[in-house]
mmCIF file of C-alpha atoms in Angstrom:
data_model
loop_
_atom_site.group_PDB
_atom_site.id
_atom_site.type_symbol
_atom_site.label_atom_id
_atom_site.label_comp_id
_atom_site.label_asym_id
_atom_site.label_seq_id
_atom_site.Cartn_x
_atom_site.Cartn_y
_atom_site.Cartn_z
ATOM 1 C CA MET A 1 17.146 -16.555 -5.146
ATOM 2 C CA LYS A 2 20.271 -14.875 -3.752
ATOM 3 C CA ALA A 3 19.969 -12.077 -6.316
ATOM 4 C CA PHE A 4 16.327 -11.512 -5.430
ATOM 5 C CA THR A 5 17.085 -11.454 -1.698
ATOM 6 C CA ALA A 6 19.902 -8.960 -2.234
ATOM 7 C CA LEU A 7 17.698 -6.743 -4.413
ATOM 8 C CA THR A 8 14.908 -6.849 -1.841
ATOM 9 C CA ALA A 9 17.275 -5.903 0.985
ATOM 10 C CA THR A 10 18.612 -3.009 -1.081
ATOM 11 C CA GLU A 11 15.135 -1.778 -1.973
ATOM 12 C CA LEU A 12 14.069 -1.961 1.655
ATOM 13 C CA ARG A 13 17.117 -0.007 2.813
ATOM 14 C CA LEU A 14 16.471 2.686 0.215
ATOM 15 C CA LEU A 15 12.828 2.864 1.220
ATOM 16 C CA LEU A 16 13.640 3.223 4.903
ATOM 17 C CA ARG A 17 16.120 6.007 4.128
ATOM 18 C CA ASP A 18 13.366 8.061 2.507
ATOM 19 C CA PRO A 19 12.086 10.598 5.096
ATOM 20 C CA ALA A 20 8.690 10.921 3.421
ATOM 21 C CA SER A 21 8.095 7.156 3.446
ATOM 22 C CA LEU A 22 9.181 6.885 7.080
ATOM 23 C CA PHE A 23 6.893 9.723 8.110
ATOM 24 C CA PHE A 24 3.749 8.660 6.290
ATOM 25 C CA MET A 25 4.074 4.902 6.852
ATOM 26 C CA ILE A 26 5.258 5.009 10.486
ATOM 27 C CA ALA A 27 4.976 8.402 12.205
ATOM 28 C CA PHE A 28 1.740 9.651 10.617
ATOM 29 C CA PRO A 29 -0.447 6.656 11.649
ATOM 30 C CA LEU A 30 0.977 6.874 15.186
ATOM 31 C CA MET A 31 0.103 10.574 15.310
ATOM 32 C CA LEU A 32 -3.463 9.790 14.233
ATOM 33 C CA LEU A 33 -3.669 7.074 16.879
ATOM 34 C CA VAL A 34 -2.588 9.543 19.572
ATOM 35 C CA LEU A 35 -5.105 12.119 18.343
ATOM 36 C CA LYS A 36 -7.802 9.428 18.527
ATOM 37 C CA ARG A 37 -6.627 8.634 22.089
ATOM 38 C CA GLY A 38 -5.730 5.074 21.211
ATOM 39 C CA ASP A 39 -9.111 4.144 19.751
ATOM 40 C CA GLY A 40 -8.693 0.473 18.855
ATOM 41 C CA ASP A 41 -11.563 0.608 16.370
ATOM 42 C CA ALA A 42 -9.512 2.973 14.203
ATOM 43 C CA VAL A 43 -6.468 0.691 13.979
ATOM 44 C CA PRO A 44 -7.666 -1.593 11.119
ATOM 45 C CA GLY A 45 -8.359 1.452 8.963
ATOM 46 C CA TYR A 46 -4.909 2.821 9.720
ATOM 47 C CA LEU A 47 -3.389 -0.494 8.634
ATOM 48 C CA ALA A 48 -5.108 -0.101 5.262
ATOM 49 C CA MET A 49 -3.880 3.490 5.103
ATOM 50 C CA ILE A 50 -0.274 2.403 5.668
ATOM 51 C CA VAL A 51 -0.303 -0.064 2.767
ATOM 52 C CA ALA A 52 -2.090 2.431 0.506
ATOM 53 C CA ILE A 53 0.570 5.053 1.212
ATOM 54 C CA GLY A 54 3.313 2.614 0.283
ATOM 55 C CA GLY A 55 1.662 0.889 -2.659
ATOM 56 C CA MET A 56 -0.096 3.815 -4.318
ATOM 57 C CA GLY A 57 1.725 6.824 -2.900
ATOM 58 C CA ALA A 58 5.385 5.763 -3.044
ATOM 59 C CA LEU A 59 5.726 2.810 -5.426
ATOM 60 C CA PRO A 60 4.633 4.492 -8.711
ATOM 61 C CA GLY A 61 7.289 7.198 -8.477
ATOM 62 C CA ILE A 62 10.016 4.718 -7.539
ATOM 63 C CA VAL A 63 9.244 2.378 -10.452
ATOM 64 C CA ALA A 64 8.896 5.284 -12.892
ATOM 65 C CA SER A 65 12.266 6.633 -11.763
ATOM 66 C CA TYR A 66 13.892 3.277 -12.523
ATOM 67 C CA ARG A 67 12.464 3.374 -16.026
ATOM 68 C CA GLU A 68 13.343 7.040 -16.526
ATOM 69 C CA ARG A 69 16.966 6.444 -15.458
ATOM 70 C CA LYS A 70 17.172 3.389 -17.772
ATOM 71 C CA VAL A 71 17.772 1.059 -14.815
ATOM 72 C CA LEU A 72 15.232 -1.478 -16.055
ATOM 73 C CA LYS A 73 16.598 -1.374 -19.606
ATOM 74 C CA ARG A 74 20.157 -1.965 -18.391
ATOM 75 C CA LEU A 75 19.045 -4.843 -16.180
ATOM 76 C CA ALA A 76 17.417 -6.490 -19.181
ATOM 77 C CA THR A 77 20.911 -6.960 -20.670
ATOM 78 C CA THR A 78 22.232 -8.687 -17.533
ATOM 79 C CA PRO A 79 21.493 -12.102 -15.970
ATOM 80 C CA ILE A 80 19.248 -10.262 -13.472
ATOM 81 C CA SER A 81 15.800 -9.748 -14.966
ATOM 82 C CA PRO A 82 14.136 -6.356 -14.407
ATOM 83 C CA VAL A 83 11.123 -8.350 -13.228
ATOM 84 C CA LEU A 84 13.194 -9.309 -10.181
ATOM 85 C CA LEU A 85 13.707 -5.645 -9.341
ATOM 86 C CA LEU A 86 9.967 -4.962 -9.559
ATOM 87 C CA GLY A 87 9.291 -8.023 -7.416
ATOM 88 C CA ALA A 88 11.873 -6.838 -4.903
ATOM 89 C CA GLN A 89 10.153 -3.452 -4.761
ATOM 90 C CA LEU A 90 6.836 -5.196 -4.086
ATOM 91 C CA VAL A 91 8.307 -7.251 -1.239
ATOM 92 C CA ALA A 92 10.057 -4.176 0.186
ATOM 93 C CA GLN A 93 6.795 -2.208 0.230
ATOM 94 C CA VAL A 94 4.963 -5.071 1.949
ATOM 95 C CA ALA A 95 7.777 -5.437 4.506
ATOM 96 C CA ALA A 96 7.884 -1.695 5.234
ATOM 97 C CA GLY A 97 4.113 -1.629 5.607
ATOM 98 C CA LEU A 98 4.287 -4.618 7.931
ATOM 99 C CA ALA A 99 6.910 -2.900 10.098
ATOM 100 C CA GLY A 100 4.794 0.239 10.409
ATOM 101 C CA SER A 101 1.683 -1.829 11.101
ATOM 102 C CA VAL A 102 3.307 -3.956 13.815
ATOM 103 C CA LEU A 103 4.554 -0.793 15.514
ATOM 104 C CA LEU A 104 1.084 0.743 15.306
ATOM 105 C CA VAL A 105 -0.676 -2.316 16.708
ATOM 106 C CA ALA A 106 1.888 -2.748 19.487
ATOM 107 C CA THR A 107 1.526 0.905 20.485
ATOM 108 C CA ALA A 108 -2.273 0.719 20.472
ATOM 109 C CA ILE A 109 -2.255 -2.356 22.731
ATOM 110 C CA ALA A 110 0.678 -1.521 25.029
ATOM 111 C CA ALA A 111 0.268 2.238 25.396
ATOM 112 C CA PHE A 112 -3.488 2.673 25.093
ATOM 113 C CA GLY A 113 -4.875 -0.671 26.216
ATOM 114 C CA ALA A 114 -6.623 -1.383 22.921
ATOM 115 C CA GLN A 115 -8.085 -4.836 22.484
ATOM 116 C CA ALA A 116 -5.801 -7.244 20.639
ATOM 117 C CA PRO A 117 -6.943 -8.474 17.203
ATOM 118 C CA GLY A 118 -9.447 -11.294 17.525
ATOM 119 C CA ASN A 119 -8.445 -13.344 14.478
ATOM 120 C CA VAL A 120 -4.726 -12.945 13.806
ATOM 121 C CA PRO A 121 -4.413 -15.448 10.894
ATOM 122 C CA VAL A 122 -7.272 -13.829 8.959
ATOM 123 C CA LEU A 123 -5.928 -10.367 9.826
ATOM 124 C CA ALA A 124 -2.541 -11.377 8.412
ATOM 125 C CA ALA A 125 -4.176 -12.690 5.233
ATOM 126 C CA ALA A 126 -6.253 -9.536 4.861
ATOM 127 C CA PHE A 127 -3.186 -7.368 5.406
ATOM 128 C CA LEU A 128 -1.162 -9.271 2.802
ATOM 129 C CA LEU A 129 -3.932 -9.138 0.198
ATOM 130 C CA CYS A 130 -4.599 -5.458 0.894
ATOM 131 C CA SER A 131 -0.899 -4.647 0.608
ATOM 132 C CA VAL A 132 -0.404 -6.558 -2.644
ATOM 133 C CA MET A 133 -3.597 -5.013 -4.024
ATOM 134 C CA ALA A 134 -2.312 -1.494 -3.300
ATOM 135 C CA CYS A 135 1.019 -2.309 -4.924
ATOM 136 C CA SER A 136 -0.685 -3.775 -7.990
ATOM 137 C CA LEU A 137 -2.556 -0.499 -8.442
ATOM 138 C CA GLY A 138 0.739 1.318 -7.999
ATOM 139 C CA PHE A 139 2.236 -0.726 -10.829
ATOM 140 C CA VAL A 140 -0.735 0.212 -13.036
ATOM 141 C CA ILE A 141 -0.080 3.897 -12.329
ATOM 142 C CA ALA A 142 3.636 3.432 -13.096
ATOM 143 C CA ALA A 143 2.728 1.645 -16.331
ATOM 144 C CA VAL A 144 0.409 4.416 -17.513
ATOM 145 C CA VAL A 145 2.392 7.467 -16.360
ATOM 146 C CA ARG A 146 5.918 7.231 -17.721
ATOM 147 C CA ASN A 147 7.820 10.004 -15.873
ATOM 148 C CA THR A 148 8.759 10.069 -12.189
ATOM 149 C CA ARG A 149 7.105 13.342 -11.209
ATOM 150 C CA GLY A 150 3.868 12.517 -12.987
ATOM 151 C CA ALA A 151 3.671 9.010 -11.520
ATOM 152 C CA SER A 152 4.271 10.333 -7.997
ATOM 153 C CA LEU A 153 1.634 13.036 -8.457
ATOM 154 C CA ILE A 154 -1.007 10.701 -9.885
ATOM 155 C CA GLY A 155 -0.264 8.152 -7.164
ATOM 156 C CA MET A 156 -0.888 10.767 -4.472
ATOM 157 C CA LEU A 157 -4.034 12.027 -6.219
ATOM 158 C CA VAL A 158 -5.395 8.471 -6.297
ATOM 159 C CA MET A 159 -4.278 7.524 -2.801
ATOM 160 C CA PHE A 160 -5.362 10.481 -0.671
ATOM 161 C CA PRO A 161 -9.069 10.587 -1.652
ATOM 162 C CA MET A 162 -9.183 6.794 -1.416
ATOM 163 C CA ILE A 163 -7.957 6.589 2.187
ATOM 164 C CA PHE A 164 -10.682 9.028 3.244
ATOM 165 C CA LEU A 165 -13.583 7.683 1.170
ATOM 166 C CA SER A 166 -12.813 4.009 1.877
ATOM 167 C CA GLY A 167 -13.002 4.462 5.648
ATOM 168 C CA ALA A 168 -9.272 4.036 6.269
ATOM 169 C CA ALA A 169 -8.638 7.505 7.740
ATOM 170 C CA VAL A 170 -12.136 8.281 9.013
ATOM 171 C CA PRO A 171 -15.140 5.987 9.614
ATOM 172 C CA ARG A 172 -17.392 5.797 6.566
ATOM 173 C CA LYS A 173 -20.446 6.333 8.754
ATOM 174 C CA ALA A 174 -19.179 9.860 9.363
ATOM 175 C CA LEU A 175 -19.278 10.642 5.623
ATOM 176 C CA PRO A 176 -22.278 12.041 3.719
ATOM 177 C CA ASP A 177 -24.337 9.483 1.820
ATOM 178 C CA ALA A 178 -23.018 10.601 -1.574
ATOM 179 C CA LEU A 179 -19.398 10.114 -0.501
ATOM 180 C CA ARG A 180 -20.213 6.748 1.083
ATOM 181 C CA ARG A 181 -21.677 5.577 -2.217
ATOM 182 C CA ILE A 182 -18.474 6.592 -4.000
ATOM 183 C CA GLY A 183 -16.484 4.693 -1.394
ATOM 184 C CA ASP A 184 -18.474 1.539 -2.135
ATOM 185 C CA PHE A 185 -16.679 1.251 -5.487
ATOM 186 C CA LEU A 186 -13.128 2.016 -4.363
ATOM 187 C CA PRO A 187 -10.631 -0.891 -4.289
ATOM 188 C CA LEU A 188 -9.355 -0.011 -0.819
ATOM 189 C CA THR A 189 -12.816 -0.339 0.751
ATOM 190 C CA PRO A 190 -12.887 -4.174 0.789
ATOM 191 C CA GLY A 191 -9.407 -4.054 2.303
ATOM 192 C CA VAL A 192 -10.638 -1.867 5.155
ATOM 193 C CA ASP A 193 -13.675 -4.124 5.587
ATOM 194 C CA ALA A 194 -11.574 -7.308 5.669
ATOM 195 C CA LEU A 195 -9.139 -5.847 8.204
ATOM 196 C CA ARG A 196 -11.930 -4.581 10.459
ATOM 197 C CA VAL A 197 -13.811 -7.871 10.407
ATOM 198 C CA ALA A 198 -10.637 -9.836 11.185
ATOM 199 C CA TRP A 199 -9.717 -7.415 13.974
ATOM 200 C CA SER A 200 -13.123 -7.961 15.553
ATOM 201 C CA GLY A 201 -12.496 -11.717 15.649
ATOM 202 C CA THR A 202 -14.568 -12.997 12.750
ATOM 203 C CA ALA A 203 -13.827 -13.684 9.097
ATOM 204 C CA ALA A 204 -15.464 -12.456 5.906
ATOM 205 C CA VAL A 205 -14.531 -14.274 2.712
ATOM 206 C CA PHE A 206 -16.176 -11.898 0.232
ATOM 207 C CA PRO A 207 -13.863 -8.878 0.833
ATOM 208 C CA LEU A 208 -10.843 -11.165 0.540
ATOM 209 C CA LEU A 209 -12.122 -12.527 -2.771
ATOM 210 C CA ILE A 210 -12.655 -8.987 -4.060
ATOM 211 C CA LEU A 211 -9.088 -8.073 -3.106
ATOM 212 C CA ALA A 212 -7.764 -11.167 -4.874
ATOM 213 C CA GLY A 213 -9.796 -10.298 -7.979
ATOM 214 C CA ILE A 214 -8.455 -6.733 -8.020
ATOM 215 C CA ILE A 215 -4.900 -8.075 -7.751
ATOM 216 C CA VAL A 216 -5.416 -10.358 -10.747
ATOM 217 C CA VAL A 217 -6.997 -7.652 -12.911
ATOM 218 C CA ALA A 218 -4.542 -4.901 -11.941
ATOM 219 C CA THR A 219 -1.546 -7.191 -12.469
ATOM 220 C CA ALA A 220 -2.810 -8.153 -15.924
ATOM 221 C CA VAL A 221 -3.353 -4.492 -16.848
ATOM 222 C CA ALA A 222 0.071 -3.463 -15.550
ATOM 223 C CA ALA A 223 1.792 -6.332 -17.377
ATOM 224 C CA THR A 224 0.028 -5.390 -20.618
ATOM 225 C CA LEU A 225 0.790 -1.663 -20.450
ATOM 226 C CA PHE A 226 4.206 -1.642 -18.780
ATOM 227 C CA ARG A 227 7.245 -0.774 -20.891
ATOM 228 C CA TRP A 228 10.849 -1.109 -19.734
ATOM 229 C CA GLU A 229 11.773 2.279 -21.246
#
């Protein structure tokens, strides 16, 4: 447990020292909130965007770099399992996303007078599932694309269209019908739906179940395809 805690703290420090991660997970959502003049209805989508940026945009390149630099292979010969490092990266991404999300929500409420979330426990559950789901997809990308540059590129190519078509960056009702239909099948869409419903004060079980199902499937795929070197 001590080794895992130390690894997680190290991963989190490294993540927070990355200017790109800090900008896109903290500054960028705040900029969008200001441009939207503190629109509280946009906040749940921005929460989904934050976790997608971390899980699909940043995580694949980080994990691929560990494999490319033989970090995972070397760990396999020590008492510390490489699985612990991957788990620490998952926890670090969730924690970083949580920090950016708390700052975003606090700013929306304190600076712009946005309405506070109506169902905090369900919102927390939706956020956790959405974050783990995004990271599980990031692990799939890292498992399929073996080099750092390729994994980072594919992660960005998957993440950016998804945050727009799922309704995270812009409301889906503003999209043409054809793009909305594409968004119906994207894994981030139930995350946006679950966060929005919880923010409004109600609870929807179906989006949460979909997120849980995606986590199970993506984790199984990543575990099957992932190689330590």
